[in-house]
Amino acid sequence: MRRALSLALAAALAAVLLLTGAAPASAAHHLTEGTSVNLIAQHSQKCADVISGSSADGAQVGQYDCNSGLNQLWQIDDLGNGYVRLAARNSGKCLDVSGASTADGAAVIQWSCSSGTNQQWKIENTAGNTRLIARHSGKCLEVPGASTANGTRLRQQACGTGTNQRWELNLVSNPAIPGLFADPNIVRFGDTYYLYATTDGFAGWSGTQFRVFSSKDLVNWTDHGVILDVAADIAWADNSAWAPGIAEKNGKYYFYFSAGLASGDTRKHLGVAVADSPTGPFRDALGKPLVSAGAYTGQAIDPMVFTDTGGQSYLYWGQGASHQVPLNADMVSFNSSQVRTYNPTNYNEGSFVVKRGSTYYFMWSENDTRSEDYRVAYATGTSPTGPWGPRMGLILQKDLAQGIKGTGHHSVVQVPGTDQWYIAYHRFAIPNGDGTHRETMIDRLYFNTDGTIRPVVPTLEGIEPL
């Protein structure tokens, strides 16, 4: 379960978080479990750092000049009791008072995360002074002697008023769902939002599992675990579980995906699986690909389904060219003579279609997903399969001022009964991400009065709950 931060913690964070982007500090109250921050000592402006980037239990924590290292990045785990654990992103291990000592001067280290109160910290903000207080001892995290030297080891000490016990929490990243996920497809079934994604972090995008998350407010997400494993559940594929899409018809949920083999013919195919619930488990609907590699130009990847207001569903897919076709009523077949193929300016992959009023918006990703210039553009038309007008401009692109790169392969969802829209997309994980280490983000999407789409401002902190 991905939780909103407890009220006490949220209030503290709202007061102390330094948002490095352009978003107002008032947005900090919605930060959720999984937020990553730097801990900056006020007196020295240096960062809490796992020495030498060690991943070992017992590794010492000191202060060091702030940099982009994962050993200076701490992920917040809200325990729901007014305390948090702080896990080093380089190791996944928690900030810990050694031996659960209650003595002044006890060393602060990293250790495998546990339920121990010596790993639980209260973020206290009083009169602008932010302190990190160990639950087991009631003592404060400090830099001994108010040293400004690199490498000074941190310790606990009776709380005082010194600036060497004051810490700034600098927001680095607040992904919509914690972990490495890409190619998000966000939809609403009933009163619940669901997010399906590629599980990222594998060389060559070779992951085999799909997961789904659900939410009532687009911020607090429940992880329902693996809903399909192509290596275990699909006879014709064992590798490269990519870019899912989903649709509902007559109480059944149809899950479209691309996958391939780890050896031999490594081309990708489109498959379709079916379940009685949006959280699965899903089973192969055909026992063979829905679209085989080579049947149409370009790679058979990145399926997406749009269902029009009249109930007709349409399938979109393709890298190098976008193929678009009405689905038959069974949702697992189509008439090949009805396939339309488009290759708009700069098209690469990731087709997505929405309707607003009487206008259809065809969107796609440009450039390679390994490039920091991965981005989203669009065109409009009067039917779900075009013809589409000229490229109208960019919806989403990188923002280097915030360290945001590789923004693309998106999906869009509308809040029913409103003109409120949200865009889910992936970007390079912050910091030090790349084209196989990506995280999923959700931001607002706005339309101008003339029906054009206003360029999205990507954020570090994300959206507020509905």
PDB file of N, CA and C in Angstrom, residues 3-17 25-32 76 78 82-84 123 125 169:
ATOM      1  N   ARG A   3       0.989   4.941   0.903  1.00  0.00           N
ATOM      2  CA  ARG A   3       0.187   5.766   1.789  1.00  0.00           C
ATOM      3  C   ARG A   3       0.505   7.237   1.599  1.00  0.00           C
ATOM      4  N   ALA A   4      -0.507   8.090   1.843  1.00  0.00           N
ATOM      5  CA  ALA A   4      -0.216   9.501   2.044  1.00  0.00           C
ATOM      6  C   ALA A   4       0.514   9.632   3.363  1.00  0.00           C
ATOM      7  N   LEU A   5       1.387  10.614   3.467  1.00  0.00           N
ATOM      8  CA  LEU A   5       2.093  10.812   4.710  1.00  0.00           C
ATOM      9  C   LEU A   5       1.117  11.172   5.824  1.00  0.00           C
ATOM     10  N   SER A   6       1.410  10.714   7.048  1.00  0.00           N
ATOM     11  CA  SER A   6       0.575  11.031   8.190  1.00  0.00           C
ATOM     12  C   SER A   6       0.465  12.540   8.352  1.00  0.00           C
ATOM     13  N   LEU A   7      -0.607  13.006   8.996  1.00  0.00           N
ATOM     14  CA  LEU A   7      -0.861  14.440   9.092  1.00  0.00           C
ATOM     15  C   LEU A   7       0.279  15.173   9.778  1.00  0.00           C
ATOM     16  N   ALA A   8       0.801  14.584  10.871  1.00  0.00           N
ATOM     17  CA  ALA A   8       1.884  15.256  11.594  1.00  0.00           C
ATOM     18  C   ALA A   8       3.130  15.367  10.722  1.00  0.00           C
ATOM     19  N   LEU A   9       3.453  14.272  10.045  1.00  0.00           N
ATOM     20  CA  LEU A   9       4.625  14.294   9.186  1.00  0.00           C
ATOM     21  C   LEU A   9       4.410  15.233   8.012  1.00  0.00           C
ATOM     22  N   ALA A  10       3.210  15.203   7.436  1.00  0.00           N
ATOM     23  CA  ALA A  10       2.924  16.080   6.305  1.00  0.00           C
ATOM     24  C   ALA A  10       3.086  17.536   6.697  1.00  0.00           C
ATOM     25  N   ALA A  11       2.613  17.898   7.878  1.00  0.00           N
ATOM     26  CA  ALA A  11       2.750  19.281   8.333  1.00  0.00           C
ATOM     27  C   ALA A  11       4.217  19.663   8.475  1.00  0.00           C
ATOM     28  N   ALA A  12       4.998  18.745   9.031  1.00  0.00           N
ATOM     29  CA  ALA A  12       6.424  19.031   9.185  1.00  0.00           C
ATOM     30  C   ALA A  12       7.100  19.189   7.832  1.00  0.00           C
ATOM     31  N   LEU A  13       6.786  18.298   6.917  1.00  0.00           N
ATOM     32  CA  LEU A  13       7.419  18.366   5.601  1.00  0.00           C
ATOM     33  C   LEU A  13       7.013  19.624   4.852  1.00  0.00           C
ATOM     34  N   ALA A  14       5.745  20.011   4.999  1.00  0.00           N
ATOM     35  CA  ALA A  14       5.283  21.219   4.326  1.00  0.00           C
ATOM     36  C   ALA A  14       6.114  22.421   4.748  1.00  0.00           C
ATOM     37  N   ALA A  15       6.569  22.409   5.996  1.00  0.00           N
ATOM     38  CA  ALA A  15       7.335  23.535   6.510  1.00  0.00           C
ATOM     39  C   ALA A  15       8.805  23.466   6.150  1.00  0.00           C
ATOM     40  N   VAL A  16       9.354  22.252   5.953  1.00  0.00           N
ATOM     41  CA  VAL A  16      10.805  22.148   5.845  1.00  0.00           C
ATOM     42  C   VAL A  16      11.315  21.743   4.480  1.00  0.00           C
ATOM     43  N   LEU A  17      10.465  21.158   3.629  1.00  0.00           N
ATOM     44  CA  LEU A  17      10.985  20.690   2.352  1.00  0.00           C
ATOM     45  C   LEU A  17      11.385  21.852   1.460  1.00  0.00           C
ATOM     46  N   ALA A  25       5.920  25.769  -2.416  1.00  0.00           N
ATOM     47  CA  ALA A  25       6.139  24.922  -1.252  1.00  0.00           C
ATOM     48  C   ALA A  25       4.846  24.377  -0.692  1.00  0.00           C
ATOM     49  N   SER A  26       3.710  25.062  -0.932  1.00  0.00           N
ATOM     50  CA  SER A  26       2.434  24.577  -0.431  1.00  0.00           C
ATOM     51  C   SER A  26       2.081  23.206  -0.973  1.00  0.00           C
ATOM     52  N   ALA A  27       2.672  22.832  -2.099  1.00  0.00           N
ATOM     53  CA  ALA A  27       2.387  21.515  -2.677  1.00  0.00           C
ATOM     54  C   ALA A  27       3.002  20.385  -1.877  1.00  0.00           C
ATOM     55  N   ALA A  28       3.899  20.703  -0.943  1.00  0.00           N
ATOM     56  CA  ALA A  28       4.627  19.657  -0.229  1.00  0.00           C
ATOM     57  C   ALA A  28       3.734  18.786   0.633  1.00  0.00           C
ATOM     58  N   HIS A  29       2.538  19.267   0.977  1.00  0.00           N
ATOM     59  CA  HIS A  29       1.720  18.503   1.915  1.00  0.00           C
ATOM     60  C   HIS A  29       1.241  17.179   1.342  1.00  0.00           C
ATOM     61  N   HIS A  30       1.270  17.026   0.034  1.00  0.00           N
ATOM     62  CA  HIS A  30       0.744  15.788  -0.539  1.00  0.00           C
ATOM     63  C   HIS A  30       1.842  14.756  -0.800  1.00  0.00           C
ATOM     64  N   LEU A  31       3.059  15.033  -0.408  1.00  0.00           N
ATOM     65  CA  LEU A  31       4.131  14.090  -0.671  1.00  0.00           C
ATOM     66  C   LEU A  31       3.820  12.739  -0.041  1.00  0.00           C
ATOM     67  N   THR A  32       4.185  11.689  -0.749  1.00  0.00           N
ATOM     68  CA  THR A  32       3.777  10.352  -0.363  1.00  0.00           C
ATOM     69  C   THR A  32       4.968   9.471  -0.046  1.00  0.00           C
ATOM     70  N   ILE A  76      11.887   8.192   2.010  1.00  0.00           N
ATOM     71  CA  ILE A  76      11.023   8.253   3.182  1.00  0.00           C
ATOM     72  C   ILE A  76      10.043   7.088   3.189  1.00  0.00           C
ATOM     73  N   ASP A  78       7.003   6.271   5.536  1.00  0.00           N
ATOM     74  CA  ASP A  78       6.166   6.748   6.632  1.00  0.00           C
ATOM     75  C   ASP A  78       5.558   5.558   7.353  1.00  0.00           C
ATOM     76  N   GLY A  82       3.730   8.829  13.192  1.00  0.00           N
ATOM     77  CA  GLY A  82       4.473  10.053  13.464  1.00  0.00           C
ATOM     78  C   GLY A  82       5.952   9.922  13.233  1.00  0.00           C
ATOM     79  N   TYR A  83       6.395   8.722  12.860  1.00  0.00           N
ATOM     80  CA  TYR A  83       7.816   8.471  12.621  1.00  0.00           C
ATOM     81  C   TYR A  83       8.019   7.944  11.200  1.00  0.00           C
ATOM     82  N   VAL A  84       9.239   8.085  10.729  1.00  0.00           N
ATOM     83  CA  VAL A  84       9.616   7.571   9.419  1.00  0.00           C
ATOM     84  C   VAL A  84      10.882   6.744   9.549  1.00  0.00           C
ATOM     85  N   ILE A 123      10.413  13.735  12.359  1.00  0.00           N
ATOM     86  CA  ILE A 123      10.780  14.987  11.708  1.00  0.00           C
ATOM     87  C   ILE A 123      10.050  16.100  12.453  1.00  0.00           C
ATOM     88  N   ASN A 125       9.510  20.043  13.403  1.00  0.00           N
ATOM     89  CA  ASN A 125       9.740  21.408  12.955  1.00  0.00           C
ATOM     90  C   ASN A 125       9.129  22.362  13.979  1.00  0.00           C
ATOM     91  N   LEU A 169      15.437  19.248   4.363  1.00  0.00           N
ATOM     92  CA  LEU A 169      15.051  18.111   3.535  1.00  0.00           C
ATOM     93  C   LEU A 169      14.827  18.632   2.122  1.00  0.00           C
TER      94      LEU A 169
END
